[in-house]
Tab-separated table of C-alpha atoms in Angstrom:
chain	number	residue	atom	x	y	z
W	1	UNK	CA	0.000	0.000	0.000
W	2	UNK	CA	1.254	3.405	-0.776
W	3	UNK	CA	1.410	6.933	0.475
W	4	UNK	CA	-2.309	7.660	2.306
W	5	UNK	CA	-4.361	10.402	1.556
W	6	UNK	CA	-3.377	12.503	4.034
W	7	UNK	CA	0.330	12.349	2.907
W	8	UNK	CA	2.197	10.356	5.646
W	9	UNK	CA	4.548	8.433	4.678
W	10	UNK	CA	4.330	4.480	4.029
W	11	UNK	CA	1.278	2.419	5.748
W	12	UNK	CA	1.483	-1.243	6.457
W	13	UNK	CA	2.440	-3.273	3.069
W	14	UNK	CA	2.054	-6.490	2.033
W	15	UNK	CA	5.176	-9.019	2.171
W	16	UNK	CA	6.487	-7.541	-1.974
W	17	UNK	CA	5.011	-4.509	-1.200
W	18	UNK	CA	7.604	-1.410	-0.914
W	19	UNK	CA	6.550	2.584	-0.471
W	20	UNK	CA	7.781	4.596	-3.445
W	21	UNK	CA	11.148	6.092	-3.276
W	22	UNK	CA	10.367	9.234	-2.539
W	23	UNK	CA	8.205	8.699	0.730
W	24	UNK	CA	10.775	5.496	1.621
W	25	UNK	CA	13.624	8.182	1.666
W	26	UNK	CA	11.401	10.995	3.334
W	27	UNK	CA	11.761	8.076	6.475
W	28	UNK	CA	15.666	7.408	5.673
W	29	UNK	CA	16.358	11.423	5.703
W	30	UNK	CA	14.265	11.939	8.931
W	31	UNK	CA	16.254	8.889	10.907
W	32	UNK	CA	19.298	10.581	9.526
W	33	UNK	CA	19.083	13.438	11.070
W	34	UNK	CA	17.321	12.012	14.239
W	35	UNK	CA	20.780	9.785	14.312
W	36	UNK	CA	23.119	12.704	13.668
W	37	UNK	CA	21.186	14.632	16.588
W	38	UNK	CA	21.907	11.646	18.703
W	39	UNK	CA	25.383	12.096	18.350
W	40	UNK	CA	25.483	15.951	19.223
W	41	UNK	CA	23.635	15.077	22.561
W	42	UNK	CA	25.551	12.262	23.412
W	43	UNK	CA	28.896	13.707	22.790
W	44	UNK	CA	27.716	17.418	24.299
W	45	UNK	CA	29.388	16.727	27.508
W	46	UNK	CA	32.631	15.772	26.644
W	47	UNK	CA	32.968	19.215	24.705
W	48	UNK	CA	31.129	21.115	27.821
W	49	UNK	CA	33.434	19.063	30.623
W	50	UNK	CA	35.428	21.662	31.811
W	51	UNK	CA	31.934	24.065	32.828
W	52	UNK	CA	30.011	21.494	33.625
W	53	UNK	CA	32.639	20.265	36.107
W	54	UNK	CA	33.249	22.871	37.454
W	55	UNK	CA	29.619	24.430	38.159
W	56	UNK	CA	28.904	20.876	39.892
W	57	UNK	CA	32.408	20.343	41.648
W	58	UNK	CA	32.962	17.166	39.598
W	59	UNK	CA	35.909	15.080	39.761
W	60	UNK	CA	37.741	13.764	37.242
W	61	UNK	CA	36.370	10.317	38.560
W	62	UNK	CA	33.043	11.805	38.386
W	63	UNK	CA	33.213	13.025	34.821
W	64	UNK	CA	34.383	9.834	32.893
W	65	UNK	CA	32.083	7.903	34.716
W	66	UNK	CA	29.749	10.513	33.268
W	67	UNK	CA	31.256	10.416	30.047
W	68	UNK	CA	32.336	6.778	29.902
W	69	UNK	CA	31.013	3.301	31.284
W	70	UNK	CA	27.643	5.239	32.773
W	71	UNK	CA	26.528	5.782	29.772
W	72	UNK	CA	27.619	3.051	27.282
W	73	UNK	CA	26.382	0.446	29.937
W	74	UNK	CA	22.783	1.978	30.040
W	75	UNK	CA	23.032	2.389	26.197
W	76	UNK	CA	24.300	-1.197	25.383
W	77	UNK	CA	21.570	-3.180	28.013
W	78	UNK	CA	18.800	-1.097	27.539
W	79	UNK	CA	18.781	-2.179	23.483
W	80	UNK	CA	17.306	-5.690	24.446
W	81	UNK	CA	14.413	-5.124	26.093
W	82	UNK	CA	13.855	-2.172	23.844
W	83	UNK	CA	14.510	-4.030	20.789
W	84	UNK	CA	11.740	-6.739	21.690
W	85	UNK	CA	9.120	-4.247	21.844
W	86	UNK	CA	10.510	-2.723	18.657
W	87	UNK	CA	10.022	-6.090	17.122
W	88	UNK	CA	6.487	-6.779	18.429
W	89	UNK	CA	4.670	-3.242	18.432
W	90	UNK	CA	4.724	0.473	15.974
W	91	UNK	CA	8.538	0.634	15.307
W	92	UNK	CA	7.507	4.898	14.810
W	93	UNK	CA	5.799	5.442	18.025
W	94	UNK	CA	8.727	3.625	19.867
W	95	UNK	CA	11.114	5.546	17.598
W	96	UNK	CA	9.136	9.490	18.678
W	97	UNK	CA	9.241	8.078	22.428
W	98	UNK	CA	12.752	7.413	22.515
W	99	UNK	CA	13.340	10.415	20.619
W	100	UNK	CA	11.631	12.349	23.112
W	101	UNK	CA	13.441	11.078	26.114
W	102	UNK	CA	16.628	11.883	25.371
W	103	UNK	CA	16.046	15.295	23.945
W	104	UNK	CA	14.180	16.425	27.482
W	105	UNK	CA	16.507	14.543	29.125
W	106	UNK	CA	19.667	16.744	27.312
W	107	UNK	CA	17.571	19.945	28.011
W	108	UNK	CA	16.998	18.870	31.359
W	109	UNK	CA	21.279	17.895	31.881
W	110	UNK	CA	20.993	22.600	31.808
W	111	UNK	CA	19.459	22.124	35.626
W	112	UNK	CA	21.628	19.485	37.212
W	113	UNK	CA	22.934	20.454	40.429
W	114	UNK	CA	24.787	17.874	41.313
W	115	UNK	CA	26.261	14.066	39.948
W	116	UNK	CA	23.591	11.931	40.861
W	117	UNK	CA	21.202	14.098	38.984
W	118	UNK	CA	23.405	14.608	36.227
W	119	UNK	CA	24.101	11.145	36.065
W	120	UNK	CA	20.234	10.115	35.971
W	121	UNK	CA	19.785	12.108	33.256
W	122	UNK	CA	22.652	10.703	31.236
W	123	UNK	CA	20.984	7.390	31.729
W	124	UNK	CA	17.915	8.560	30.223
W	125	UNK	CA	19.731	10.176	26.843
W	126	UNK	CA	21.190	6.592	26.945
W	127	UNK	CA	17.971	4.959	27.713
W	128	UNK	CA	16.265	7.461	24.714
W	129	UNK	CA	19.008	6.882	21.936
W	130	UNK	CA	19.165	2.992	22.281
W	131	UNK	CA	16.108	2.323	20.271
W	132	UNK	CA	16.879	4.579	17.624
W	133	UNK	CA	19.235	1.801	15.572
W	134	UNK	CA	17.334	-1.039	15.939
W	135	UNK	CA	14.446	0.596	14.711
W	136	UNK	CA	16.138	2.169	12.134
W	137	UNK	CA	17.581	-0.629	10.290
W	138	UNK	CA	14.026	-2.673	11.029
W	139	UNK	CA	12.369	-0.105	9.521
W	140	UNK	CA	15.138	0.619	5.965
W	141	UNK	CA	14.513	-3.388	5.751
W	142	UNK	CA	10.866	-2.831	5.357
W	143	UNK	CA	11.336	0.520	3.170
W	144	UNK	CA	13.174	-0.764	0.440
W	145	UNK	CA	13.667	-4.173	-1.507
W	146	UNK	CA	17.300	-6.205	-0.683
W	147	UNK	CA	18.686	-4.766	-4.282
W	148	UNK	CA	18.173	-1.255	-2.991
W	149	UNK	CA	19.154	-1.111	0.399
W	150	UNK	CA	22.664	-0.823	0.397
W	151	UNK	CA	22.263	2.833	-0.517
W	152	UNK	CA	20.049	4.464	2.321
W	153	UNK	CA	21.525	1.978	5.012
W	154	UNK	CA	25.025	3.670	4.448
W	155	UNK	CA	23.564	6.820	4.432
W	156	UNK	CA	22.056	6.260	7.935
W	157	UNK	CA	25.196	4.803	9.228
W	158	UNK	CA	27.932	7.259	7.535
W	159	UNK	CA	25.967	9.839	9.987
W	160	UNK	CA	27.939	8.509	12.828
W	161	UNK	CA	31.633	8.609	11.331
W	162	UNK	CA	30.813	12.093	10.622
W	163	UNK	CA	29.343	13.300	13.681
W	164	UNK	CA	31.975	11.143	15.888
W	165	UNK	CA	34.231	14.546	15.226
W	166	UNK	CA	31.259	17.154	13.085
W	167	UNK	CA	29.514	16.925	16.897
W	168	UNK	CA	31.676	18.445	18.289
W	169	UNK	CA	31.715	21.125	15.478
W	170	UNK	CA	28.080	21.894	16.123
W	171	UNK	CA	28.206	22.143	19.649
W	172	UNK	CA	31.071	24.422	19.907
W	173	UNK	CA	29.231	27.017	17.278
W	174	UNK	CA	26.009	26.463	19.721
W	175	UNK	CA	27.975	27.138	22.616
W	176	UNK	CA	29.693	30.162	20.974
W	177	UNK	CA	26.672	31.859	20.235
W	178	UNK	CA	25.446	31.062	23.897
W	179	UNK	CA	28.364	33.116	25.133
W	180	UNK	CA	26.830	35.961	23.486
W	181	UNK	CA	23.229	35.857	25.398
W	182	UNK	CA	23.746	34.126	28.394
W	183	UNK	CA	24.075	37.956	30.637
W	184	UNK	CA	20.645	38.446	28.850
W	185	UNK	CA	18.626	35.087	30.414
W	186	UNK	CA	20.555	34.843	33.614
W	187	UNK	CA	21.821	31.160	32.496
W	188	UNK	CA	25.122	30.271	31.938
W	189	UNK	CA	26.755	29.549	28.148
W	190	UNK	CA	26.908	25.666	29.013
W	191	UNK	CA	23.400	25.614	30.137
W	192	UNK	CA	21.829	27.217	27.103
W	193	UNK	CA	23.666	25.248	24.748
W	194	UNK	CA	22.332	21.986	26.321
W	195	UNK	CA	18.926	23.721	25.949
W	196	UNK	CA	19.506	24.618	22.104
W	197	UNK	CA	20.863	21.110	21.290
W	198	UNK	CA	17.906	19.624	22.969
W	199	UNK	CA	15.049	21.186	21.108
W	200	UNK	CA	15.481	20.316	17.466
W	201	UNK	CA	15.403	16.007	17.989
W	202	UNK	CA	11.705	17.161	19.914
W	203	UNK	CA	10.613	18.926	16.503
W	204	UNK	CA	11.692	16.228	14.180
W	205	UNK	CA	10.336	13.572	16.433
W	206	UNK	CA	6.799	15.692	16.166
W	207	UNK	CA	6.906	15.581	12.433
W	208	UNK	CA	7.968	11.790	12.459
W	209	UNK	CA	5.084	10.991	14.581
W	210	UNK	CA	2.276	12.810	11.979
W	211	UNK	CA	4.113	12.218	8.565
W	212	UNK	CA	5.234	8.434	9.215
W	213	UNK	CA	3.195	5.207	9.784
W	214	UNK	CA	4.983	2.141	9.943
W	215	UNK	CA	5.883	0.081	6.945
W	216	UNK	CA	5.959	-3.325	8.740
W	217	UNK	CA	5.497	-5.973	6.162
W	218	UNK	CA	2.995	-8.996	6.991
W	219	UNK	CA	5.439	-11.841	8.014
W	220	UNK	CA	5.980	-14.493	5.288
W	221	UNK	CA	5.083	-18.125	5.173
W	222	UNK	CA	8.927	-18.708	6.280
W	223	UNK	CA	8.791	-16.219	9.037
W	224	UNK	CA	5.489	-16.439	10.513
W	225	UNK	CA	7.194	-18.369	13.749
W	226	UNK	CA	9.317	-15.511	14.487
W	227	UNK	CA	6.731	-12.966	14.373
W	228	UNK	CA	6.043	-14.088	17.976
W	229	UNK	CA	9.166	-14.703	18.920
W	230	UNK	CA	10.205	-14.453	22.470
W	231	UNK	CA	13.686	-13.453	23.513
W	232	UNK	CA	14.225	-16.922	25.318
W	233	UNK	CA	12.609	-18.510	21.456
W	234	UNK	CA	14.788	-16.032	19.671
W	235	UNK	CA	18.137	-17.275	21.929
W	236	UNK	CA	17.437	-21.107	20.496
W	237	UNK	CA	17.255	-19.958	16.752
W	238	UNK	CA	20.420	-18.168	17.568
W	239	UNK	CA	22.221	-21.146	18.970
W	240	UNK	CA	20.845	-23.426	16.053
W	241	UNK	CA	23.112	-20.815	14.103
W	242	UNK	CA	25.979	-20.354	16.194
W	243	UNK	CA	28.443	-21.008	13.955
W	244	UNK	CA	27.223	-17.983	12.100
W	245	UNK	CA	26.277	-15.059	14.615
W	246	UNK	CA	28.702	-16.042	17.560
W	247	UNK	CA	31.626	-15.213	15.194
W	248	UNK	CA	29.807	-12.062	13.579
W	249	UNK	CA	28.921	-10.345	17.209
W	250	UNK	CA	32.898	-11.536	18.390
W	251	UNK	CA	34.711	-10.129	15.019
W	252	UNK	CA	32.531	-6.946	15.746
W	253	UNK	CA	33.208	-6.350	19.931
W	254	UNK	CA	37.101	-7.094	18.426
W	255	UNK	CA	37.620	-4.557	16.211
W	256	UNK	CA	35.617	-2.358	18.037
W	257	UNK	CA	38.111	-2.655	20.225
W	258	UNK	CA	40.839	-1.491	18.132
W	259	UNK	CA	38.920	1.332	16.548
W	260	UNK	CA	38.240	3.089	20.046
W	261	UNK	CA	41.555	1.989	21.454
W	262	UNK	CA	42.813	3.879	18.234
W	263	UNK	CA	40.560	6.870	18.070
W	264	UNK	CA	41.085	7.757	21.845
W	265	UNK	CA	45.051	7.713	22.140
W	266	UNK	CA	45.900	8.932	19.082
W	267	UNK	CA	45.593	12.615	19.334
W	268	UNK	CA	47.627	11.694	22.969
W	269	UNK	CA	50.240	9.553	21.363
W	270	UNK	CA	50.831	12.294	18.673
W	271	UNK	CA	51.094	15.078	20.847
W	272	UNK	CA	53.940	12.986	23.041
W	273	UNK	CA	55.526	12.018	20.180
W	274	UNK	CA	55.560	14.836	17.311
W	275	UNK	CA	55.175	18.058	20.139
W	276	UNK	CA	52.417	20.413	18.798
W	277	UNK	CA	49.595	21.464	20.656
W	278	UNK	CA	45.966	19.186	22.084
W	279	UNK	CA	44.000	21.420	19.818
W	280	UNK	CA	46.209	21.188	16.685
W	281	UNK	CA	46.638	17.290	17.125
W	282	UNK	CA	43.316	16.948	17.800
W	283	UNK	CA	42.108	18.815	14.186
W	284	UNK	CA	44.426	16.463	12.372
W	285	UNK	CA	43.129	12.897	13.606
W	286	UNK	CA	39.740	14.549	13.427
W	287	UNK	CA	39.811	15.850	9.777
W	288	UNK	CA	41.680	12.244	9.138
W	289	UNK	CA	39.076	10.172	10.236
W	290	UNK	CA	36.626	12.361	8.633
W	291	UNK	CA	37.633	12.101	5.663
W	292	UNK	CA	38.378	8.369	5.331
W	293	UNK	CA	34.660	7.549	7.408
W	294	UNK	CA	33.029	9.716	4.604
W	295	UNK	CA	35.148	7.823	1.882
W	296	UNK	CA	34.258	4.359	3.593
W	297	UNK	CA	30.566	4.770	3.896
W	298	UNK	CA	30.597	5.362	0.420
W	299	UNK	CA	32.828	2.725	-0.781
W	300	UNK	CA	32.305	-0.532	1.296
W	301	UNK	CA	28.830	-0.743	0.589
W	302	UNK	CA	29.372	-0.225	-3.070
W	303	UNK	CA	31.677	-3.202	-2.933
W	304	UNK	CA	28.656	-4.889	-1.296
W	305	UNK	CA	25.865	-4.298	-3.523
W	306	UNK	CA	28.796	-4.918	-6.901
W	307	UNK	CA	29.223	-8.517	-4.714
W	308	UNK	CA	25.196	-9.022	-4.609
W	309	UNK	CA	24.917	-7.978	-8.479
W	310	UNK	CA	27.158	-10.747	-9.192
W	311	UNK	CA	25.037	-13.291	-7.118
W	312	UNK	CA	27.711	-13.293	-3.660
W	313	UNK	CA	24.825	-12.581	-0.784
W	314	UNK	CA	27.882	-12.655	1.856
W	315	UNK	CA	29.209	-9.358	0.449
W	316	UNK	CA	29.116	-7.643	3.899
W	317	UNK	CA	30.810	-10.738	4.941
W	318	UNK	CA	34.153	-10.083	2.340
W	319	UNK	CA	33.930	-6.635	3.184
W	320	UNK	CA	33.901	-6.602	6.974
W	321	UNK	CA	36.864	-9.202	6.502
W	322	UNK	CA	39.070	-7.223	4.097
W	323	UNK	CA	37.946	-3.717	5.673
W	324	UNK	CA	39.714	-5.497	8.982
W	325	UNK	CA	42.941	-6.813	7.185
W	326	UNK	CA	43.679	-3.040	6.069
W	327	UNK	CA	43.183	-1.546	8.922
W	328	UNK	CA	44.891	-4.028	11.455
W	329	UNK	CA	48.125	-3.924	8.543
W	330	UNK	CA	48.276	-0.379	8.680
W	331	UNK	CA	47.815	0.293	12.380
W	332	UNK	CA	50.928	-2.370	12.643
W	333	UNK	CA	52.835	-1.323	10.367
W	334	UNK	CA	52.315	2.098	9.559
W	335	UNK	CA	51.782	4.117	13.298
W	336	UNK	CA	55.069	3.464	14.602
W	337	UNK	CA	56.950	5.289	12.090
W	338	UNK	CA	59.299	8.397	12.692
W	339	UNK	CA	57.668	10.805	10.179
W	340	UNK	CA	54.118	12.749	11.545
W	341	UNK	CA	52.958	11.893	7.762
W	342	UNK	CA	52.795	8.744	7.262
W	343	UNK	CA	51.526	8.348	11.178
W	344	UNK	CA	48.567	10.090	10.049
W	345	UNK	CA	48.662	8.633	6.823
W	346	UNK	CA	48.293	5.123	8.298
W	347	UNK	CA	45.767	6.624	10.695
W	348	UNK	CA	43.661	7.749	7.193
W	349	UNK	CA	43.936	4.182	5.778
W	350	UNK	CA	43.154	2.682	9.068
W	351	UNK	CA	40.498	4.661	9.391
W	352	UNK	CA	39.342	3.716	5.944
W	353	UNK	CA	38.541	0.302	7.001
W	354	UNK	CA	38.009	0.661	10.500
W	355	UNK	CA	34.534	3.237	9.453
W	356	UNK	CA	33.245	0.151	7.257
W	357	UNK	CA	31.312	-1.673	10.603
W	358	UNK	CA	28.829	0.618	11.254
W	359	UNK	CA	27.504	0.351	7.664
W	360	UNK	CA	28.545	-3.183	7.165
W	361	UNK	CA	27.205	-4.661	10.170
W	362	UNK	CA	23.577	-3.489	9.304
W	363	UNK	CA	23.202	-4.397	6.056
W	364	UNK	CA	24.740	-8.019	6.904
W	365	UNK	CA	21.845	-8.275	9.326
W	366	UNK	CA	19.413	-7.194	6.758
W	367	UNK	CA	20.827	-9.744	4.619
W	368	UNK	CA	21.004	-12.537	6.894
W	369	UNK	CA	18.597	-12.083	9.545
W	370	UNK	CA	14.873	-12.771	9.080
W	371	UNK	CA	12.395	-9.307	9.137
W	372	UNK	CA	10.704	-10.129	12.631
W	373	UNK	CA	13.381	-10.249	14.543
W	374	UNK	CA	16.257	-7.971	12.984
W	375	UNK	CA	16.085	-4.975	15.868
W	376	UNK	CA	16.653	-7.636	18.486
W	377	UNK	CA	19.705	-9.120	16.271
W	378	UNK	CA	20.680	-5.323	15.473
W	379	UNK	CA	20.476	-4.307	19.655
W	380	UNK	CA	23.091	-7.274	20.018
W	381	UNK	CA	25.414	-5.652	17.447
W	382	UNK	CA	25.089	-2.440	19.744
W	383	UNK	CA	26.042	-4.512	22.618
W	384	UNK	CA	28.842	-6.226	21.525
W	385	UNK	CA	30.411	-3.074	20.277
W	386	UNK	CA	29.500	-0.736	23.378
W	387	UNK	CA	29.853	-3.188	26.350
W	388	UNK	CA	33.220	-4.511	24.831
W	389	UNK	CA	34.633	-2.452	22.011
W	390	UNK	CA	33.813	1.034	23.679
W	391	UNK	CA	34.449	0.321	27.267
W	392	UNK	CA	37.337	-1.870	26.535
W	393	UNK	CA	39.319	-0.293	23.458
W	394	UNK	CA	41.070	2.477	25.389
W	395	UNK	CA	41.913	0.559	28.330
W	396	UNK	CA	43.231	-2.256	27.099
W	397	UNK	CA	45.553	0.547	25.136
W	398	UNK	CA	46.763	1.746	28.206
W	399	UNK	CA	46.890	-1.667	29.841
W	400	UNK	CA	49.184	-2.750	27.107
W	401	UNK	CA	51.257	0.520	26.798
W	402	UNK	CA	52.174	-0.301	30.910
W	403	UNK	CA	54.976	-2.885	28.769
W	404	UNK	CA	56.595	0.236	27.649
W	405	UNK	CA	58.406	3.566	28.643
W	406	UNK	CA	59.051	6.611	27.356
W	407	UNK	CA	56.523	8.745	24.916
W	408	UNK	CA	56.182	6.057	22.508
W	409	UNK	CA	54.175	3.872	24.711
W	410	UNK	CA	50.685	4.334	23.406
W	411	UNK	CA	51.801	3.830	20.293
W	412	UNK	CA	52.961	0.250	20.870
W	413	UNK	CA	50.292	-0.598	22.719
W	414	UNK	CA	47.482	0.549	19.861
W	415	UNK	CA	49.664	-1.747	17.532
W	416	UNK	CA	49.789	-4.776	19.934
W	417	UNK	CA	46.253	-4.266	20.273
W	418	UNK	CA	45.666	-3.861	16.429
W	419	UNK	CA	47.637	-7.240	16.062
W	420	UNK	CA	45.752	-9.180	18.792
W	421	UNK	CA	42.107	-8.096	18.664
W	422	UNK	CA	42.347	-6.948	14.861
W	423	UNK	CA	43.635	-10.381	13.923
W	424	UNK	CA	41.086	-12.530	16.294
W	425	UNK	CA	38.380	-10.315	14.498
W	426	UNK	CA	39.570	-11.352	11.053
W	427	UNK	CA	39.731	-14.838	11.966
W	428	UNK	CA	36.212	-14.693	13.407
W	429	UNK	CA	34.888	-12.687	10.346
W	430	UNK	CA	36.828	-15.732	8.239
W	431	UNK	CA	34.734	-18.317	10.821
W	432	UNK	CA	31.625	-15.917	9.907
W	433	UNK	CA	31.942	-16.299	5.998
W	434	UNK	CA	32.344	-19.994	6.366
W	435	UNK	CA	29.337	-20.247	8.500
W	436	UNK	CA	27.403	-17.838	5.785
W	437	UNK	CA	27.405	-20.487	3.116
W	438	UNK	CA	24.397	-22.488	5.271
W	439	UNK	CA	22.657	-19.714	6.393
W	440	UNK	CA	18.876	-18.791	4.478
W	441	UNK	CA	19.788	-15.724	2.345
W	442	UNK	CA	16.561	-13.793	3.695
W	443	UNK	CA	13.525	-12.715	0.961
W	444	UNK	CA	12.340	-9.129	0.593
């Protein structure tokens, strides 16, 4: 069924049924930006730390918890349960509630007075921007046919290799203009800016919730069990294909682990190493990575779709595999040279490959895993790479580096752990493309 006559977007289809492309990409652009916004909020504190901290008294101890494990844990356990309900009930509605939590929740972070609040209300942007994945790539499966997805699925997920670094962009121009009104409302730069950042998701989520109606396609003959799928039902189909998804969530916490082991030190290990200022190293691992995630997003999923055209379904497979090889060979060999260049130059090509998961990853689950069940399957993607990669990749960095002395010791320790958890996740992508060849390559 097709656009309504009231103009919102996409009602419930049949199981060959697709919206048009125009009102299909109307929902892609609109997730977009909600998952760019996501990104702003999230990452607002680390850019308003030193305020923040010091309006509240914070201590350093405080503020990574803040920054760090308080939120990824919320954000990674929170995606199951969410991702059931996602599964079962309006994938839109859930989408506008979540949406809606975190943005009052970020305008809310203006009025903390002290951690515990501040740290409640980083659990609920957490709680808020967990459902907004699973329900994205649920609802692009839905949107468009298999042949067609590759395209608006890396759109969705290039948004967060260039907000990683463009967030912070945005929320020092906010907080800039802030500094220019804040004498005139009696509230202070830092407090304003959370405000400003926290309004637009609550206007987008508004037009989401009267433009969009869910495109959930009638479960096929093939699916119909796992329509009513419960989690504890949805573990045994998992472990009937262990072979498969045990070594695509491992290859994914893994090199995880080396991109946020990389991404974290290396404006650090620069600085110690080359001289030159926070700022200035900083801009060049920043414009570095943005570049080469732009440049990935664009190219790995081309190499997918080419693969599908010429009948390979385990595209996202080769690619996840060979996107790891490059980056693990030039992390090894390439950021323990002597010349700043090629340092950075191996951090671009690194980069390159590293950027490929969170486009790669979806559109593998699209591939592989069945319709009714793909935000639960997507939420334990999110897990494996925030529990593990993100709360593990810098410290096992610095655990490592503890072998060495002298200003070089990050470095080694982002190449031993390139080598150790960059090869284990090529092996288990390797295990993961084996295990492909028996899986059902799922219908439309």
């Amino acid at each position: 069924m097709g656009q309504s006559k009231s103009g919102s977007a996409v009602a419930d289809a049949g199981p060959a049924e697709f919206p048009d492309a125009r009102r299909a990409w109307y929902v892609v652009i609109l997730l977009t930006l909600l998952y760019a916004l996501s990104f702003t909020d999230r990452l607002l504190l680390a850019l308003l730390a030193q305020p923040v901290a010091s309006a509240l008294t914070l201590t350093d101890g405080q503020l990574a918890l803040l920054l760090g494990a308080g939120f990824a844990i919320v954000y990674a356990l929170s995606g199951l349960p969410i991702a059931d309900r996602i599964d079962r009930n309006d994938r839109v509605k859930i989408v506008v509630a979540g949406v809606a939590l975190w943005s009052v929740m970020t305008m809310a972070s203006a009025f903390a007075s002290n951690f515990w609040t501040l740290f409640a209300l980083r659990s609920g942007v957490a709680l808020g921007e967990a459902v907004l994945t699973p329900a994205a790539v649920s609802l692009i499966g839905d949107l468009f046919p298999q042949k067609r997805r590759a395209v608006p699925t890396a759109v969705y997920g290039s948004m967060g290799s260039m907000m990683s670094t463009g967030a912070f962009v945005i929320g020092g121009a906010v907080l800039a203009f802030s500094g220019t009104i804040d004498h005139k409302v009696g509230l202070a730069a830092w407090q304003l800016t959370f405000i400003f950042l926290g309004c637009p998701g609550l206007l987008i989520a508004f037009l989401m919730l009267f433009t969009v109606k869910d495109p959930r396609h009638a479960p096929q003959a093939n699916t119909t069990k796992l329509a009513g799928m419960t989690f504890v039902e949805m573990l045994g189909y998992l472990r009937g294909r262990s072979g498969f998804y045990l070594a695509f969530y491992l290859g994914l916490a893994l090199i995880t682990t080396v991109s946020m082991g990389t991404i974290s030190w290396m404006p650090t290990a620069i600085v110690r190493n080359f001289g030159g200022s926070v700022q200035q190293a900083g801009y060049q691992v920043g414009a570095m990575g943005l570049t080469a995630g732009i440049l990935s997003t664009i190219f790995w999923p081309w190499l997918a779709q080419w693969l599908a055209g010429k009948g390979r379904k385990d595209g996202t497979l080769i690619g996840l595999l060979a996107s790891g090889a490059i980056a693990v060979a030039a992390l090894v060999l390439g950021i323990g040279q002597s010349s700043l260049n090629l340092v950075l130059g191996a951090f671009f090509v690194a980069m390159f490959g590293l950027a490929s998961v969170g486009v790669l990853a979806p559109l593998a689950l699209q591939m592989f895993g069945p319709r009714m069940i793909r935000a639960r399957l997507t939420s334990l993607y999110i897990l494996a790479t925030s529990l593990f990669g993100y709360a593990l990749g810098p410290l096992v960095v610095v655990g490592l580096a503890k072998f060495w002395t002298g200003p070089n010791a990050l470095i080694h320790g982002m190449i031993v752990n390139a080598a150790l958890a960059g090869g284990l996740s090529c092996l288990a992508f390797l295990l993961c493309l084996k295990a492909s060849r028996r899986m059902d390559h799922q219908p439309d």
